[in-house]
PDB file of C-alpha atoms in Angstrom:
ATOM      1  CA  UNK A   1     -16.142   1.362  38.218  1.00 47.00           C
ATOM      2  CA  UNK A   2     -13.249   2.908  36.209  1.00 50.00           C
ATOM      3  CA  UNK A   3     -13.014   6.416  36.727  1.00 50.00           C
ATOM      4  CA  UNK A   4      -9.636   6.883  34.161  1.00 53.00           C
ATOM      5  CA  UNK A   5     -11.241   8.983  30.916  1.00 53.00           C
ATOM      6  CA  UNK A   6     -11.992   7.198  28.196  1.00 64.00           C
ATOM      7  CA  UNK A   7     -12.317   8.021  24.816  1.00 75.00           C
ATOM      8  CA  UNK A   8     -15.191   9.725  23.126  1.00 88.00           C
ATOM      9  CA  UNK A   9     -16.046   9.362  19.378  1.00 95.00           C
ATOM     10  CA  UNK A  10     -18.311  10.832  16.954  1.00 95.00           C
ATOM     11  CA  UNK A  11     -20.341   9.465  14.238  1.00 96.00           C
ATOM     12  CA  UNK A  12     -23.261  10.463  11.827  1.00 96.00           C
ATOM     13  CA  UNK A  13     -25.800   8.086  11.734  1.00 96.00           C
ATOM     14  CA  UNK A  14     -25.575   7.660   8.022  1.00 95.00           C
ATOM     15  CA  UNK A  15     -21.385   7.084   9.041  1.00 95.00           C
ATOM     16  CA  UNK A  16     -22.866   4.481  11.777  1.00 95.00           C
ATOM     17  CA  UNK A  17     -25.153   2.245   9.565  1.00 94.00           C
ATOM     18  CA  UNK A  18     -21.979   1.892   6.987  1.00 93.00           C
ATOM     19  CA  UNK A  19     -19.648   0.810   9.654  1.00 92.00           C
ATOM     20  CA  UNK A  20     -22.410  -2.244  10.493  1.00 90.00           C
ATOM     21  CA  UNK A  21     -22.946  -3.194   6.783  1.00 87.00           C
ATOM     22  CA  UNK A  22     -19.158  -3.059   5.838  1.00 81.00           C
ATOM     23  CA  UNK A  23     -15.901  -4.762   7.355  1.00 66.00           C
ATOM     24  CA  UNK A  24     -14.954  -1.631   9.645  1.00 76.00           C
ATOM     25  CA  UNK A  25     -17.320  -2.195  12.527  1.00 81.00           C
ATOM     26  CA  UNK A  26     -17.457  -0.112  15.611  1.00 92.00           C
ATOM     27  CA  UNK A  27     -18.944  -2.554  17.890  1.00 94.00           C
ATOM     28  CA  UNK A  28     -17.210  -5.106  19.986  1.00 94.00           C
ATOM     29  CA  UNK A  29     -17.048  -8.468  18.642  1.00 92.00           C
ATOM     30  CA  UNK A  30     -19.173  -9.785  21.352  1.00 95.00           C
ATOM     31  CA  UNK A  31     -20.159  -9.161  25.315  1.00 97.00           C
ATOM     32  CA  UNK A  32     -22.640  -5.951  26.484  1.00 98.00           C
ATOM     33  CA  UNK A  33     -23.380  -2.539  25.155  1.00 98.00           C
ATOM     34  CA  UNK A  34     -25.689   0.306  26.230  1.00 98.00           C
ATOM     35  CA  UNK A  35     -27.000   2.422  23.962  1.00 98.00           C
ATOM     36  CA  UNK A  36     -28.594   5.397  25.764  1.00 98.00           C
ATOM     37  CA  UNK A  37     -29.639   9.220  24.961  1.00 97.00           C
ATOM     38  CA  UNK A  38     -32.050  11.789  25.750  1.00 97.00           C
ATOM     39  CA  UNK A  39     -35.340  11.648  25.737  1.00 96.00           C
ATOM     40  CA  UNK A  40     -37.116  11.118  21.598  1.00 97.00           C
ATOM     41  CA  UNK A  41     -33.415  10.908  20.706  1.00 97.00           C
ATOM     42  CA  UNK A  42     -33.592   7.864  18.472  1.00 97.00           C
ATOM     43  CA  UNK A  43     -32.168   5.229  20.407  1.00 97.00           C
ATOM     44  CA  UNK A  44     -34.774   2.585  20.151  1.00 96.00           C
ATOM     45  CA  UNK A  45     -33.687   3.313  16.205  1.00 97.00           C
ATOM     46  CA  UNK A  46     -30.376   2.391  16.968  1.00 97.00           C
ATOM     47  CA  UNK A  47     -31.279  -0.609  18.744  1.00 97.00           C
ATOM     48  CA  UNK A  48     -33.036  -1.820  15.931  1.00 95.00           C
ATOM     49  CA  UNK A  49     -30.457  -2.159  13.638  1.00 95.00           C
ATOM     50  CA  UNK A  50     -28.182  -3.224  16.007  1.00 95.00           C
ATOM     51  CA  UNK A  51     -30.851  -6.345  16.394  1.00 92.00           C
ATOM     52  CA  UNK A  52     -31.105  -6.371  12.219  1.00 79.00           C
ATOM     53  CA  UNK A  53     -27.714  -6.050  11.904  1.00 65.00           C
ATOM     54  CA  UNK A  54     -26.983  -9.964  11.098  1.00 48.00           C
ATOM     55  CA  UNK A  55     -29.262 -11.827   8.685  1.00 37.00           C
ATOM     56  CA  UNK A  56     -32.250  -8.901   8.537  1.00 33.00           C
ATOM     57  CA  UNK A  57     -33.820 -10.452  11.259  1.00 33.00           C
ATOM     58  CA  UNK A  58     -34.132  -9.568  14.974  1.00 38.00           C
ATOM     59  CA  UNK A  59     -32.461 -11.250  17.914  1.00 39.00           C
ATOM     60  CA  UNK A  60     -34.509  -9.509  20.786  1.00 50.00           C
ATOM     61  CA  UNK A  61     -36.049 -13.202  21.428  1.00 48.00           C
ATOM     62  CA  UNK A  62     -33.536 -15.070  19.232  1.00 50.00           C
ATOM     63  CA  UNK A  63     -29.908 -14.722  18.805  1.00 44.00           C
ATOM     64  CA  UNK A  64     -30.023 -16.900  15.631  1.00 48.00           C
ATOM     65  CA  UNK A  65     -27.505 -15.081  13.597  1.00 52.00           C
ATOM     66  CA  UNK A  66     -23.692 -14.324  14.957  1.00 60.00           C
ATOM     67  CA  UNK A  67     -23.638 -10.668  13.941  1.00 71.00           C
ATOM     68  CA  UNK A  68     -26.801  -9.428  15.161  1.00 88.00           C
ATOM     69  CA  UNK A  69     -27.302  -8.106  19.078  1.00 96.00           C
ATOM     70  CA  UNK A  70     -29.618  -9.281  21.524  1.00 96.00           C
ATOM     71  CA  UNK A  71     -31.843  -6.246  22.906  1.00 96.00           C
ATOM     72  CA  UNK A  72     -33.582  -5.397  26.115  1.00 97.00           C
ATOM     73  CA  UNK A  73     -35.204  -2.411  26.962  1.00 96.00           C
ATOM     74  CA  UNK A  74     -34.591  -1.516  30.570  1.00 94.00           C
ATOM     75  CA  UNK A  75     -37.430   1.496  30.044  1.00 86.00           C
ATOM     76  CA  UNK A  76     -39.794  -1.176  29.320  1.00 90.00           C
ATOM     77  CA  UNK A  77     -38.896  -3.417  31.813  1.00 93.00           C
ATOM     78  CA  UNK A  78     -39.647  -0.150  34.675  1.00 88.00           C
ATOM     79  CA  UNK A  79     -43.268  -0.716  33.705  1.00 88.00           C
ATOM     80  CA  UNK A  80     -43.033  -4.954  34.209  1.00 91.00           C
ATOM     81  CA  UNK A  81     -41.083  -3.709  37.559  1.00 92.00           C
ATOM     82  CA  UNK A  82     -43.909  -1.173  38.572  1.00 93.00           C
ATOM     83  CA  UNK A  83     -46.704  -4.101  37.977  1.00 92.00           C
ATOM     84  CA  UNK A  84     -44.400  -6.533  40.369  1.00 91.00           C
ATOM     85  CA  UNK A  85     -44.149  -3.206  42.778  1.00 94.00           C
ATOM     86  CA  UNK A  86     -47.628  -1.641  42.806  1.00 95.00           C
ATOM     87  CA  UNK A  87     -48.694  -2.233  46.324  1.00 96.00           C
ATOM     88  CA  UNK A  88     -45.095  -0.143  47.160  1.00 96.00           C
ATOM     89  CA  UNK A  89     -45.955   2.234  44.469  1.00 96.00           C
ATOM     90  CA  UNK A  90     -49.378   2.986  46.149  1.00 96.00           C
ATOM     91  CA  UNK A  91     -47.989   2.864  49.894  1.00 95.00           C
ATOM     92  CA  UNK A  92     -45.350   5.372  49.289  1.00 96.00           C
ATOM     93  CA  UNK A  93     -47.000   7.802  46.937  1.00 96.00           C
ATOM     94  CA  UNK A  94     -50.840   7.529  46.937  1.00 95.00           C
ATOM     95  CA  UNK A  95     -50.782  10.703  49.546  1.00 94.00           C
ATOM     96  CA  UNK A  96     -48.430  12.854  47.947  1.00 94.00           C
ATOM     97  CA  UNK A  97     -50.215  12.105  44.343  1.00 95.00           C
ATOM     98  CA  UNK A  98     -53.871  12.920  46.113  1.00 94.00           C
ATOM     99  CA  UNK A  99     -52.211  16.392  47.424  1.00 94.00           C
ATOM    100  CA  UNK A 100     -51.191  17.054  43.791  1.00 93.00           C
ATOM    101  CA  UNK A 101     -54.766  16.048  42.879  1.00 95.00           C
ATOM    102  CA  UNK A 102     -53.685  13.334  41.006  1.00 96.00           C
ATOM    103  CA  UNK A 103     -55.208   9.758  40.467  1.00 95.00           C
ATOM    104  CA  UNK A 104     -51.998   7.434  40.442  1.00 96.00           C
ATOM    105  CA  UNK A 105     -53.715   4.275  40.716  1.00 96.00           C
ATOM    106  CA  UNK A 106     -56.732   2.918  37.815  1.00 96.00           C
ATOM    107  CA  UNK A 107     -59.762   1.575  38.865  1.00 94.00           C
ATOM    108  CA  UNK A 108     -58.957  -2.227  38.009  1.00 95.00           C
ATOM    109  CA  UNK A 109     -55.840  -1.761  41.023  1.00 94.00           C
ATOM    110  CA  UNK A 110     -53.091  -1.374  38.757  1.00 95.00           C
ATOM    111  CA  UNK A 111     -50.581   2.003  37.942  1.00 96.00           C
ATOM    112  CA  UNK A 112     -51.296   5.051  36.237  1.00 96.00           C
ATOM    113  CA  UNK A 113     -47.843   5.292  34.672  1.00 92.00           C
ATOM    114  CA  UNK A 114     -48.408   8.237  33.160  1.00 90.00           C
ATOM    115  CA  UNK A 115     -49.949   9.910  36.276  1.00 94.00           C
ATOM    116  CA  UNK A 116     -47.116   9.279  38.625  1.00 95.00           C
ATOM    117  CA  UNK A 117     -44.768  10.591  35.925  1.00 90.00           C
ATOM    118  CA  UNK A 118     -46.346  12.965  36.216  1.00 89.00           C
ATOM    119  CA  UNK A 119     -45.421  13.018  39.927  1.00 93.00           C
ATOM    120  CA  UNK A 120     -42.269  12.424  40.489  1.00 92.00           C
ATOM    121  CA  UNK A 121     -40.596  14.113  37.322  1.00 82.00           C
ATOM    122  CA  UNK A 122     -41.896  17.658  38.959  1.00 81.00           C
ATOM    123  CA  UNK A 123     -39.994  16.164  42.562  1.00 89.00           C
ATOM    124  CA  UNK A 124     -36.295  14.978  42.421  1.00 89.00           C
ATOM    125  CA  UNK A 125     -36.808  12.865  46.076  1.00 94.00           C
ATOM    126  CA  UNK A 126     -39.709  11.373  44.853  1.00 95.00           C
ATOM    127  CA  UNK A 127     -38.393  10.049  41.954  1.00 93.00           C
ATOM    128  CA  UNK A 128     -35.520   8.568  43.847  1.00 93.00           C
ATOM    129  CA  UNK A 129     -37.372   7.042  46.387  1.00 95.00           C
ATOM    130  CA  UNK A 130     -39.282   5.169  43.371  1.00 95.00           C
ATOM    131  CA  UNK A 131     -35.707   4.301  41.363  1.00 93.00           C
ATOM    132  CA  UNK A 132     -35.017   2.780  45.022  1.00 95.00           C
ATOM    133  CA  UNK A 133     -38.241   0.410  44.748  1.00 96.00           C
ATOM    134  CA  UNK A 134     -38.055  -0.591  41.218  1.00 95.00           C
ATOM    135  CA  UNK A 135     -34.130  -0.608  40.386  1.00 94.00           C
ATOM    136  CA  UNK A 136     -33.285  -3.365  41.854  1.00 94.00           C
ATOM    137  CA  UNK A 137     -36.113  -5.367  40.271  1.00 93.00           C
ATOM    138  CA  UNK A 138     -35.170  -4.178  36.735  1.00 95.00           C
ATOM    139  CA  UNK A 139     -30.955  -5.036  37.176  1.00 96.00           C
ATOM    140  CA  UNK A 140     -32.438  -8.595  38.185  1.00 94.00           C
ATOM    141  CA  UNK A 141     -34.163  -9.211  34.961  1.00 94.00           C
ATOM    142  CA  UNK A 142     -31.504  -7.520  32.746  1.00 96.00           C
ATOM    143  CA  UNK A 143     -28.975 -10.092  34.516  1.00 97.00           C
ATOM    144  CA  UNK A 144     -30.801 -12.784  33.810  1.00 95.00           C
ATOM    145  CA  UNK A 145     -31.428 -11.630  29.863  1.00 96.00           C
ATOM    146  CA  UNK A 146     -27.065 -10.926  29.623  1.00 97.00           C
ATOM    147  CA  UNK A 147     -26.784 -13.978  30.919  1.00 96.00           C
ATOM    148  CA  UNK A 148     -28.724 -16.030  28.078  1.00 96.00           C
ATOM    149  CA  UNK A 149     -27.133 -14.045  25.167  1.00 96.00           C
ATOM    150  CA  UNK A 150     -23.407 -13.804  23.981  1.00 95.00           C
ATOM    151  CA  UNK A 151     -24.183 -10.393  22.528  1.00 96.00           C
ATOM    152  CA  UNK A 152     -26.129  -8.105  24.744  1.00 97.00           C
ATOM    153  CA  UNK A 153     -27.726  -4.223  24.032  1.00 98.00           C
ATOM    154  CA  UNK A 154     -29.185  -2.505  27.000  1.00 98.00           C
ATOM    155  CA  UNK A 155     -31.570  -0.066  25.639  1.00 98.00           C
ATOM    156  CA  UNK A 156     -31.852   2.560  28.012  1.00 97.00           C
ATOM    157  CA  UNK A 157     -31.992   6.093  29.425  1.00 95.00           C
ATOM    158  CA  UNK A 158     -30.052   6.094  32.318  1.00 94.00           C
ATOM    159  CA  UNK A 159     -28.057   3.033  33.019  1.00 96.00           C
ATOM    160  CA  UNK A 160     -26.063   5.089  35.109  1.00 96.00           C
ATOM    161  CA  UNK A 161     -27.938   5.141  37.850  1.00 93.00           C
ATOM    162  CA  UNK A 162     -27.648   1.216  37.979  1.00 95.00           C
ATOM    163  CA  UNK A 163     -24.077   1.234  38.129  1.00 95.00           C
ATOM    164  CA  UNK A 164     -23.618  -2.618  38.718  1.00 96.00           C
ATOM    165  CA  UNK A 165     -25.281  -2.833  35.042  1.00 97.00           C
ATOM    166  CA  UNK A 166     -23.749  -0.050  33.317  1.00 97.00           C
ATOM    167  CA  UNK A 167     -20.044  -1.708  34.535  1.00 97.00           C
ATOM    168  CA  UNK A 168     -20.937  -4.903  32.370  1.00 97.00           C
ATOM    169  CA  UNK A 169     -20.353  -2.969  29.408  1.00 98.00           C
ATOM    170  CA  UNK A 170     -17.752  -2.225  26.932  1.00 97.00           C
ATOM    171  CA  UNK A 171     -19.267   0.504  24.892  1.00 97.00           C
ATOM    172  CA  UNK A 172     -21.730   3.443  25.256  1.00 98.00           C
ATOM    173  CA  UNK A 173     -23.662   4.610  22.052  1.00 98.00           C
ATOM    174  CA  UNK A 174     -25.024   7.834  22.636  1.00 98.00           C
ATOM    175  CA  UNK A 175     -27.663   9.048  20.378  1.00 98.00           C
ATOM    176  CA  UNK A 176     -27.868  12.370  19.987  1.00 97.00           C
ATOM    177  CA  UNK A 177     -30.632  14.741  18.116  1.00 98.00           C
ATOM    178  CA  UNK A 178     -31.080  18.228  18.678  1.00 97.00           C
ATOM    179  CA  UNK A 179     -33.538  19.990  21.253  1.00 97.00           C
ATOM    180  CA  UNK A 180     -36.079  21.279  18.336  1.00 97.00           C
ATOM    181  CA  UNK A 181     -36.066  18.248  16.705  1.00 97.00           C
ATOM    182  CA  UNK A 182     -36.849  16.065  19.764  1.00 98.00           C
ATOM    183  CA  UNK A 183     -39.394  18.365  20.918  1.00 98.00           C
ATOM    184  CA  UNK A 184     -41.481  17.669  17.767  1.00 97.00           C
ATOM    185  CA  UNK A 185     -40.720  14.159  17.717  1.00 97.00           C
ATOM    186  CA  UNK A 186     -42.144  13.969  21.466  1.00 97.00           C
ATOM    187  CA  UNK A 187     -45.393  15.917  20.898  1.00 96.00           C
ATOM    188  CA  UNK A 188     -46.393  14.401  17.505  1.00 96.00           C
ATOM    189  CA  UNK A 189     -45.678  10.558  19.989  1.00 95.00           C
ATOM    190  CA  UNK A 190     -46.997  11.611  23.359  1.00 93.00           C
ATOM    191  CA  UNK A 191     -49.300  14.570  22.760  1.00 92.00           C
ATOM    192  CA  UNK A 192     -47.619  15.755  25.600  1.00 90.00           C
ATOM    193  CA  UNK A 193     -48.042  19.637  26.786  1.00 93.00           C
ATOM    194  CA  UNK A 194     -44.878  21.745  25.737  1.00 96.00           C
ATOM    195  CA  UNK A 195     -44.306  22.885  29.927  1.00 93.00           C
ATOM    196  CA  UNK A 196     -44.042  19.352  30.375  1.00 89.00           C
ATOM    197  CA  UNK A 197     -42.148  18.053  27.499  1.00 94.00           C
ATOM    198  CA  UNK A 198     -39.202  20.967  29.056  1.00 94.00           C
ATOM    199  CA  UNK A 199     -39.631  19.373  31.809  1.00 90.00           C
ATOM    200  CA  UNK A 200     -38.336  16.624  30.875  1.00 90.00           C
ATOM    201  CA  UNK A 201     -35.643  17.737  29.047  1.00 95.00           C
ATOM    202  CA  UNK A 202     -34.233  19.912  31.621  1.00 94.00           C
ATOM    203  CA  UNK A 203     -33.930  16.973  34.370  1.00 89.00           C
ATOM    204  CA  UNK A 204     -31.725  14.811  31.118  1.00 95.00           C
ATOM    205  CA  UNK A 205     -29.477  17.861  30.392  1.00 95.00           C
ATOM    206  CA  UNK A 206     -26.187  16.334  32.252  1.00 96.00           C
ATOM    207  CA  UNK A 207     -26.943  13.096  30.992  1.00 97.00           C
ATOM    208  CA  UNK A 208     -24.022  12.778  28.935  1.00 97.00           C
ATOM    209  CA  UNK A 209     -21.680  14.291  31.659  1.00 96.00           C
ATOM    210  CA  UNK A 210     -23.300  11.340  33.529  1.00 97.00           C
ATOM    211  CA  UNK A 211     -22.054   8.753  31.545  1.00 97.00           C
ATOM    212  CA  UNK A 212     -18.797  10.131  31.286  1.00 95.00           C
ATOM    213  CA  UNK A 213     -18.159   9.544  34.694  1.00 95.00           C
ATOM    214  CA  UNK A 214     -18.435   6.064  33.822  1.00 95.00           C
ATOM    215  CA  UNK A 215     -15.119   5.750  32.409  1.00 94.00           C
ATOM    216  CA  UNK A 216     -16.440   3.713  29.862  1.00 96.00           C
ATOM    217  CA  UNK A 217     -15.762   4.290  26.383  1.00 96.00           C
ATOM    218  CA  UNK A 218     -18.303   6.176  24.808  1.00 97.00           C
ATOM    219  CA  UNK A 219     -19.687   6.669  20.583  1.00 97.00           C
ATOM    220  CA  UNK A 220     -21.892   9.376  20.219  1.00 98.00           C
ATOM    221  CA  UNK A 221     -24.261   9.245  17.042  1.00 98.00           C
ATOM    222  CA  UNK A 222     -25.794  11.978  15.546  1.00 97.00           C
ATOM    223  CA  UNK A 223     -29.431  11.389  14.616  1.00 94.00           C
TER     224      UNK A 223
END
């Protein structure tokens, strides 16, 4: 991993949708990005028109047209990696969910995803120890998807923590929104209680110093 400091630039997102339709484009001309940002930031936004950003049509399945990005969305991919996990899932956390009186696992066998998020956002070693399970399943399939496509987004939160992933890339776009405007944009989505919508956003406030670390060059847009 590079650890020199790279630079860091800024863009509105009004700014970043001009630079894709016009001649002055941001983006590499070809290899892996992440795009990445805090929690009901807008990044699955950006990934869209990243994927749109050729003919009007998107490349997450097909990438038909030269200027539009293949996507994958490592966030997504945790819940594939929890299905292909669950018997680890259960061994390693049914007792401490049942002490917390919660239900982790539905009655057809299969995760509660939002139960155990419950879980392990509330306890920084649990949530490590299930990052150790899962990780490695979810920077197998995001291999396998760089490998198929010439130009490659990685939609997600925090690629940092996979650093064997995050050094494929050339380019960080970090979408930013402020903390009212997320908060409103979570509970109108998720419904979720305010205590644990903070929650949230409290274990993601050093994301960006995170990514910095990196060495990687980073864009932050403004949404």
């Amino acid at each position: 991993m590079n650890t020199l400091a790279k630079p860091i630039s800024r863009l509105s997102l009004k700014a970043f949708k001009a630079s894709l339709a016009g001649k002055q484009n941001v983006l590499p001309e070809s290899g892996t990005i992440c795009v990445c940002g805090k929690m009901a930031s807008g990044k699955n936004y950006i990934c869209g028109l990243l994927e749109d950003s050729g003919d009007g049509t998107s490349s997450s399945s097909d990438n038909s047209s030269s200027s539009s990005w293949a996507s994958v969305d490592a966030d997504l991919l945790v819940h594939e990696a929890i299905n292909h996990c669950t018997e680890q899932i259960k061994q390693n956390f049914s007792e401490e969910a049942a002490k917390s009186g919660l239900a982790i696992v539905n009655e057809n066998g299969t995760i509660n995803r939002r139960e155990l998020g419950k879980l392990l956002f509330k306890n920084p070693e649990l949530l490590k120890k299930q990052e150790d399970i899962v990780y490695p399943e979810i920077t197998k399939l995001i291999e396998d998807f760089i490998d198929k496509h010439e130009k490659t987004v990685i939609n997600a939160t925090v690629l940092y923590k996979t650093p064997e992933l995050l050094s494929k890339c050339s380019l960080i776009l970090y979408v930013r929104a402020s903390l009212l405007k997320r908060f409103f944009r979570v509970r109108n989505r998720d419904k979720l209680p305010a205590s644990q919508i903070l929650r949230r956003f409290f274990a993601q406030r050093s994301m960006l110093s995170a990514y910095k670390k990196a060495g990687i060059k980073i864009l932050i847009i403004d949404n």
